[in-house]
Short mmCIF file of C-alpha atoms in Angstrom, two decimals:
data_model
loop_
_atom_site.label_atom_id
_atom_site.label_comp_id
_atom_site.label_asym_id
_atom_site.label_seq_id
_atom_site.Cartn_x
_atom_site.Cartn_y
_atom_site.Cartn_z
CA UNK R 1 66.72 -42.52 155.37
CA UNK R 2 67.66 -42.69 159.09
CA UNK R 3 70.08 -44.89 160.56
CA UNK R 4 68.51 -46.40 163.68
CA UNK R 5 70.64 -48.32 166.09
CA UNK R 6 69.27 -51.70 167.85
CA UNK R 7 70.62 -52.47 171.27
CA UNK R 8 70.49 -56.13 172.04
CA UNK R 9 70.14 -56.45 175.95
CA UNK R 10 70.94 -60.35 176.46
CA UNK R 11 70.25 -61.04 179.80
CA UNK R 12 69.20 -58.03 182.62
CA UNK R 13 69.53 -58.57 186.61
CA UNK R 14 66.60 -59.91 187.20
CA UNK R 15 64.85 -62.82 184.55
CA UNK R 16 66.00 -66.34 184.98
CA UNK R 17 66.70 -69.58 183.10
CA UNK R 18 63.50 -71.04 184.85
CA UNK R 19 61.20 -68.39 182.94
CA UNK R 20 63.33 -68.75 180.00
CA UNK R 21 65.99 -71.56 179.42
CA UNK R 22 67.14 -69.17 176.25
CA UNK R 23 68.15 -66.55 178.52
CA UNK R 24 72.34 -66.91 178.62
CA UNK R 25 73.87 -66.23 181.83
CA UNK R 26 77.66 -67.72 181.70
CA UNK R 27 80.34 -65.49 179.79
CA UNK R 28 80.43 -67.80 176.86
CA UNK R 29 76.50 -68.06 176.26
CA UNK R 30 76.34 -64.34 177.08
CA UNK R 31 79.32 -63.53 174.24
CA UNK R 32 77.67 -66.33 171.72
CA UNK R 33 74.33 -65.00 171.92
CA UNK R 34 75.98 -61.23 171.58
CA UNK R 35 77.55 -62.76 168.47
CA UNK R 36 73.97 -64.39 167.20
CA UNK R 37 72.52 -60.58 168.11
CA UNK R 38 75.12 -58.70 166.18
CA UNK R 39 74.68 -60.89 162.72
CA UNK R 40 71.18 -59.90 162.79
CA UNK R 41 72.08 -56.75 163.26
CA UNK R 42 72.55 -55.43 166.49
CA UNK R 43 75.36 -52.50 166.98
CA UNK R 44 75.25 -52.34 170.84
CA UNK R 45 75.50 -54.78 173.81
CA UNK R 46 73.92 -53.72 176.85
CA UNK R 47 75.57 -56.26 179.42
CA UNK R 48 74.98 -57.27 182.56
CA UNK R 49 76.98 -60.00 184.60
CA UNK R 50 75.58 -62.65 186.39
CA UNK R 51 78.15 -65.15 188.66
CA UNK R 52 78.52 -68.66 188.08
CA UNK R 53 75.54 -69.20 190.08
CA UNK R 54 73.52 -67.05 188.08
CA UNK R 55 73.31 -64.67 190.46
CA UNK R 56 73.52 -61.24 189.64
CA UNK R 57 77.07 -59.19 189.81
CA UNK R 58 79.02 -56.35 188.92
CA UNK R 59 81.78 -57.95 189.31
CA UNK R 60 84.64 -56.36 186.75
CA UNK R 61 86.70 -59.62 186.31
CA UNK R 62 83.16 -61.61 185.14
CA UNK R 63 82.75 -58.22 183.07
CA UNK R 64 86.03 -58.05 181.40
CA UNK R 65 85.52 -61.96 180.99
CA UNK R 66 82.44 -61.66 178.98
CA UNK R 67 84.14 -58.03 177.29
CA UNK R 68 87.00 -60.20 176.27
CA UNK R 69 84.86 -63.11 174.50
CA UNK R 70 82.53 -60.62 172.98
CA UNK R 71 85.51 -58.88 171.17
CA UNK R 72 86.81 -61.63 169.85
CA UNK R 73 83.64 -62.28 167.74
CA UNK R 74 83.00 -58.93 166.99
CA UNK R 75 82.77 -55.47 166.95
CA UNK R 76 79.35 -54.44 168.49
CA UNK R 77 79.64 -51.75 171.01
CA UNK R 78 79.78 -52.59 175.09
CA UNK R 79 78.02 -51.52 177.33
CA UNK R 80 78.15 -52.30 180.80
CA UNK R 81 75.56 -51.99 183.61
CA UNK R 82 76.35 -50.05 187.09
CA UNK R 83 72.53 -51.33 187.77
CA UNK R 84 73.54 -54.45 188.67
CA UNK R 85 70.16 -56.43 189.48
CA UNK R 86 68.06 -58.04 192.16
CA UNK R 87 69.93 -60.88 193.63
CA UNK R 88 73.30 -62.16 194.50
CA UNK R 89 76.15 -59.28 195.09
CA UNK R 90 73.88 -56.74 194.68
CA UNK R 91 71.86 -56.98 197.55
CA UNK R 92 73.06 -56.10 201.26
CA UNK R 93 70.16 -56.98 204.17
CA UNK R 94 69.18 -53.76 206.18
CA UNK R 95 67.71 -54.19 209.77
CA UNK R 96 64.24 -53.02 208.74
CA UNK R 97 63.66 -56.39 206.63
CA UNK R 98 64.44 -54.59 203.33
CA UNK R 99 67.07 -54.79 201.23
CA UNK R 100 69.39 -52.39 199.85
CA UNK R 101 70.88 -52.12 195.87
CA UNK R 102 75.08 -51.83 196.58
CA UNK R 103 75.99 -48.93 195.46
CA UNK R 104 79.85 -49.90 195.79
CA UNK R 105 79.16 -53.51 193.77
CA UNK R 106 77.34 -50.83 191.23
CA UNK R 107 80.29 -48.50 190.69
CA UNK R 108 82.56 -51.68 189.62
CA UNK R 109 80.71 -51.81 185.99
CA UNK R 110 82.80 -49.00 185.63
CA UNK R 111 86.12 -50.97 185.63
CA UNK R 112 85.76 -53.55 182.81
CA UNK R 113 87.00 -51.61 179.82
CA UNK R 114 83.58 -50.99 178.43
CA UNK R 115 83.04 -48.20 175.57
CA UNK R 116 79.36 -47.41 177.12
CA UNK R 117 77.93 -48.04 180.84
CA UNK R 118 74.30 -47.44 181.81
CA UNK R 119 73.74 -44.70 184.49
CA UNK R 120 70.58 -45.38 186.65
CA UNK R 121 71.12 -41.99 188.65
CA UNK R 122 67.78 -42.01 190.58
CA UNK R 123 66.18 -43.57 193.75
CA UNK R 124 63.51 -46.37 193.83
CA UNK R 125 62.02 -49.39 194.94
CA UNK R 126 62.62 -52.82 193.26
CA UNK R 127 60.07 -55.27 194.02
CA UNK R 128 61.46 -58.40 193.11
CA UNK R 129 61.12 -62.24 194.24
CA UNK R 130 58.97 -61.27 197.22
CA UNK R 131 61.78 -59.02 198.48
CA UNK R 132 61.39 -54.79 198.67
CA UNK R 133 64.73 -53.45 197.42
CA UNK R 134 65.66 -49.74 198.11
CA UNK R 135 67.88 -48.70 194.76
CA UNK R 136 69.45 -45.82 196.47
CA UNK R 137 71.47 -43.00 194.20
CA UNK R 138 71.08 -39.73 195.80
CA UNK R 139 72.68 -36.56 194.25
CA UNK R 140 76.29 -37.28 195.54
CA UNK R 141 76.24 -40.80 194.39
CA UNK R 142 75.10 -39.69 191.31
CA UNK R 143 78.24 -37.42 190.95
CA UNK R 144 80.27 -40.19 192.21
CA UNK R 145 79.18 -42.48 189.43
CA UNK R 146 79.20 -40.09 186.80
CA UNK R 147 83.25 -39.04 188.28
CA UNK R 148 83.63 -42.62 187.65
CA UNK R 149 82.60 -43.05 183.85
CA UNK R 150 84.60 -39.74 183.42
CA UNK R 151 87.97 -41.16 184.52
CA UNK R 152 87.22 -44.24 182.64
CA UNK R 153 86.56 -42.60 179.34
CA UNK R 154 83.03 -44.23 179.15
CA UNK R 155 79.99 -42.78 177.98
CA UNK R 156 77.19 -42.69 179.90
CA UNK R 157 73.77 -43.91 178.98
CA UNK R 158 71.45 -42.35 180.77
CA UNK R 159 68.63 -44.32 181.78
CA UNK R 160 65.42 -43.31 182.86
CA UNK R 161 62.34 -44.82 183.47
CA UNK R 162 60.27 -41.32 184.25
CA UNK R 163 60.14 -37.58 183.17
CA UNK R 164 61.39 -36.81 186.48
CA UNK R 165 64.33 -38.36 186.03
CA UNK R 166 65.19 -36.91 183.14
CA UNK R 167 64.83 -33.77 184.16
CA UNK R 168 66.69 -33.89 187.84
CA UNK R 169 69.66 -35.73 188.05
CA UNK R 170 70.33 -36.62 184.01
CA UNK R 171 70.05 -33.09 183.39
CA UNK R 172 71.67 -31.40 186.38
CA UNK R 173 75.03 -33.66 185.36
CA UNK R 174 74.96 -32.95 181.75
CA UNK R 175 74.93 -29.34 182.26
CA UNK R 176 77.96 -30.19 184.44
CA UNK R 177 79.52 -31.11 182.04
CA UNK R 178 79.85 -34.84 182.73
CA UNK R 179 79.12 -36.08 179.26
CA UNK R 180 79.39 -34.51 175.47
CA UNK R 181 77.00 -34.41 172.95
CA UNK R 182 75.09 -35.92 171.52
CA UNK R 183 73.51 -37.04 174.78
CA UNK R 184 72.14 -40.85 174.50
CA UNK R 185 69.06 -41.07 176.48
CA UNK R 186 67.20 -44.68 177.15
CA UNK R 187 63.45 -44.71 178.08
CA UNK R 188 62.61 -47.43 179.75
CA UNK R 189 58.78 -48.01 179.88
CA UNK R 190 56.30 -51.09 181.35
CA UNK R 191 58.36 -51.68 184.39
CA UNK R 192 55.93 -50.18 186.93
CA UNK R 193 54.76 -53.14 187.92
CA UNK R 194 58.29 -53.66 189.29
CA UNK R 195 59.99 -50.75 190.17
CA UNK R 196 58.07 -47.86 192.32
CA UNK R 197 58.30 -44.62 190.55
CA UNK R 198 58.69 -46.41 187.33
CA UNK R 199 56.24 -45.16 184.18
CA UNK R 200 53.70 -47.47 182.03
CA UNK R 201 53.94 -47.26 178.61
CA UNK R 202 51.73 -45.28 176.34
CA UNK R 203 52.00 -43.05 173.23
CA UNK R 204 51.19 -39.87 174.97
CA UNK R 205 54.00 -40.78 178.00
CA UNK R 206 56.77 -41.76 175.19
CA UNK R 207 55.61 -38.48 173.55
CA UNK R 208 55.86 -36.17 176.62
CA UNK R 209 59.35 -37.60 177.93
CA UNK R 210 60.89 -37.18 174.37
CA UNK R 211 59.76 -33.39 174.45
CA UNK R 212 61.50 -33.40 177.98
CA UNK R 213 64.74 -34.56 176.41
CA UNK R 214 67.83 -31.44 177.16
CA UNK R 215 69.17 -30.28 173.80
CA UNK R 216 71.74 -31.97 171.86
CA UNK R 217 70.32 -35.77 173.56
CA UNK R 218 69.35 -38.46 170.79
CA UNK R 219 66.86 -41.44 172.52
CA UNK R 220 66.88 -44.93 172.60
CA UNK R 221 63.14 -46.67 173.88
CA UNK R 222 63.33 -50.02 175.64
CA UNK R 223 60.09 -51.23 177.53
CA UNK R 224 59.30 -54.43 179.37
CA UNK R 225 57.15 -57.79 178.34
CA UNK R 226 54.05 -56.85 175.96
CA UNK R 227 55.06 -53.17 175.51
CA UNK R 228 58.53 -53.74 173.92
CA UNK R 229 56.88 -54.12 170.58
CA UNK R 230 54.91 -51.42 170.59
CA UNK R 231 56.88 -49.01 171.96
CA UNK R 232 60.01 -49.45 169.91
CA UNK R 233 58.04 -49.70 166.56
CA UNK R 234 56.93 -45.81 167.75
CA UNK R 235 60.47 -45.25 168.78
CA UNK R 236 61.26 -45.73 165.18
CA UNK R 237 58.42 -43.93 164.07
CA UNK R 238 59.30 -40.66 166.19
CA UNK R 239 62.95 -40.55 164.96
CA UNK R 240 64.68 -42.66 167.91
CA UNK R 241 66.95 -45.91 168.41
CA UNK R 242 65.80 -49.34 170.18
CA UNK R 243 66.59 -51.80 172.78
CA UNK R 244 64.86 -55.16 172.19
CA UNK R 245 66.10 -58.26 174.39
CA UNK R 246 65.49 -61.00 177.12
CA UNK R 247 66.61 -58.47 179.87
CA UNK R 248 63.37 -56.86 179.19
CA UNK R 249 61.03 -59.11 177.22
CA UNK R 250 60.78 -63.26 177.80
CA UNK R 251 58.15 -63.54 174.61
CA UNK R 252 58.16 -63.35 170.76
CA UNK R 253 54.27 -64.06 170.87
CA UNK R 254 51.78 -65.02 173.24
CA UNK R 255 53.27 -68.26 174.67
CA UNK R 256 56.57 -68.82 172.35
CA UNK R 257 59.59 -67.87 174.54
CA UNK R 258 62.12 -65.58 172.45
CA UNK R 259 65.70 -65.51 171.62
CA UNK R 260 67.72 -62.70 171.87
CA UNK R 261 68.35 -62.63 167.81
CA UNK R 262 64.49 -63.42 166.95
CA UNK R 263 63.75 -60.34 168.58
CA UNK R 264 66.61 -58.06 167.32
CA UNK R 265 65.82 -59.94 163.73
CA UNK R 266 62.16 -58.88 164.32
CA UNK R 267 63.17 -55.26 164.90
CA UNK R 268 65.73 -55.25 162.07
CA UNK R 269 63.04 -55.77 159.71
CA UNK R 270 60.46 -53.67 161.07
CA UNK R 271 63.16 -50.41 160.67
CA UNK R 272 63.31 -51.54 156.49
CA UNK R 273 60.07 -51.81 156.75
CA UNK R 274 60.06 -48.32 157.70
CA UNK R 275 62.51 -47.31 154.69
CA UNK R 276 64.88 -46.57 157.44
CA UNK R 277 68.69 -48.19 157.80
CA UNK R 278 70.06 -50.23 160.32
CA UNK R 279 73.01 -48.58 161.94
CA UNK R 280 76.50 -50.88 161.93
CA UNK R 281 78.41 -50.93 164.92
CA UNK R 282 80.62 -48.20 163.26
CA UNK R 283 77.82 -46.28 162.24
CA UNK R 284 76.94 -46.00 165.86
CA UNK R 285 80.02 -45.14 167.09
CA UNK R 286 80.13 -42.13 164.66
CA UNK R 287 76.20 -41.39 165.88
CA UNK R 288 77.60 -41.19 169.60
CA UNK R 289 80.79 -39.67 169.44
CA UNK R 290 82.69 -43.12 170.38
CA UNK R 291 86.37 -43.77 169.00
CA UNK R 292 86.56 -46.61 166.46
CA UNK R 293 87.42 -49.60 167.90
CA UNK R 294 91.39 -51.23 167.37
CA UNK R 295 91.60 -53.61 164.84
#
């Protein structure tokens, strides 16, 4: 039987306590609903920080804040964003009336301790709250981010949301040797409706972008609002791992706002129902290539 690790993405740059008053923001709701997450079997934390406005941050005090609580409680993996979100520090005004992602704020999910941080090393446009955000990693950035998580000791999780970007910049880096295998890609489908360049989701563009995949990479599906269901019950199905959450889905059914453990609970059972085995913390670790956490 395969050992499938859920990722439990709490709370994302971009949804809001007025679409979902479950959705925890402050350190300690972020670290209690991590803790909820990780008895219902979650084995990673994909974290992103929001300020005590709610606004999002990369701030690495808030991070190592919300690190801090989470360890206490347990021993799920962290993960940090360099994404960042659609609001607050993240956004500096250009003179054309659009808005641009900081790419400095960015690198500082870097410097929080985290095991894991999520690499976004591509170039689009967020459409969010009525503003046009320009999300800009060229080719050097890229290298400057992935310089970053090398220094740091953290492993990279690639994020895409298109073939294309697995293919440029995620696998120009790892054959430079800025990450060891097993490589640990994350699909993110659905969010074209959000981000420019970003891919629906459907069997036969899951399919195609896992074929696309360089050697030695193992994948982890996450896609947005009506699609995370789907798409990370074939995830399963094709031999991958999951990200389930509020950062990417507001809904357990039509109309009945989620929690962050009803929808890792929902996924936990769905892999048994499989006849395949939830991966512990540990077990993930020793999937990835991380070093056991200190006792």
């Amino acid at each position: 039987m395969a050992k499938v690790i859920v990722t439990v993405a709490p709370t994302g740059g971009m949804a809001s306590k007025a679409q979902n008053h479950n959705l925890p923001t402050q350190p300690d709701e972020i670290a209690e609903s991590v803790h909820r997450s990780w008895k219902e079997g979650a084995a990673i934390a994909a974290l992103h920080a929001r300020r005590p406005d709610d606004e999002a941050t990369c701030n690495a005090g808030i991070y190592k804040q919300i690190n801090g609580l989470i360890r206490e409680r347990c021993d799920i993996v962290i993960n940090n964003s360099t994404g960042g979100g659609s609001s607050g520090d993240m956004l500096v005004p250009r003179p054309d009336g659009l808005f641009e992602s900081s790419f400095e704020e960015r690198l500082k999910g870097c410097d929080a301790g985290a095991e894991m941080a999520t690499f976004d090393g591509m170039t689009f446009a967020d459409v969010h709250g009525g503003r046009e955000i320009c999300v800009i990693t060229t080719p050097s950035r890229c290298e400057a981010l992935a310089k970053r998580m090398q220094e740091r000791g953290i492993k990279p999780e690639w994020e895409v949301f298109g073939p294309q970007h697995i293919l440029q910049d995620v696998t120009r880096l790892i054959e430079k040797g800025y990450d060891k295998p097993p490589y640990y890609i994350n699909m993110v489908l659905g969010a074209d409706k959000g981000f420019q360049g970003a891919m629906p989701y459907s069997h036969d563009i899951l399919a195609a972008m896992i074929r696309m995949l360089p050697p030695h990479s193992i994948f982890c599906v996450s896609a947005i609002g009506p699609a995370q269901l789907p798409a990370t019950t074939q995830a399963i199905l094709l031999g991958g791992h999951v990200r389930v959450g509020l950062e990417d889905n507001n809904y357990y059914a039509k109309g009945q706002l989620a929690t962050n453990e009803q929808l890792v609970a929902r996924t936990v059972r769905i892999i048994k129902e499989l006849n395949h085995e939830v991966a512990s913390p540990g077990e993930a670790r020793d999937i990835l290539g991380l070093p056991a956490v200190k006792a």
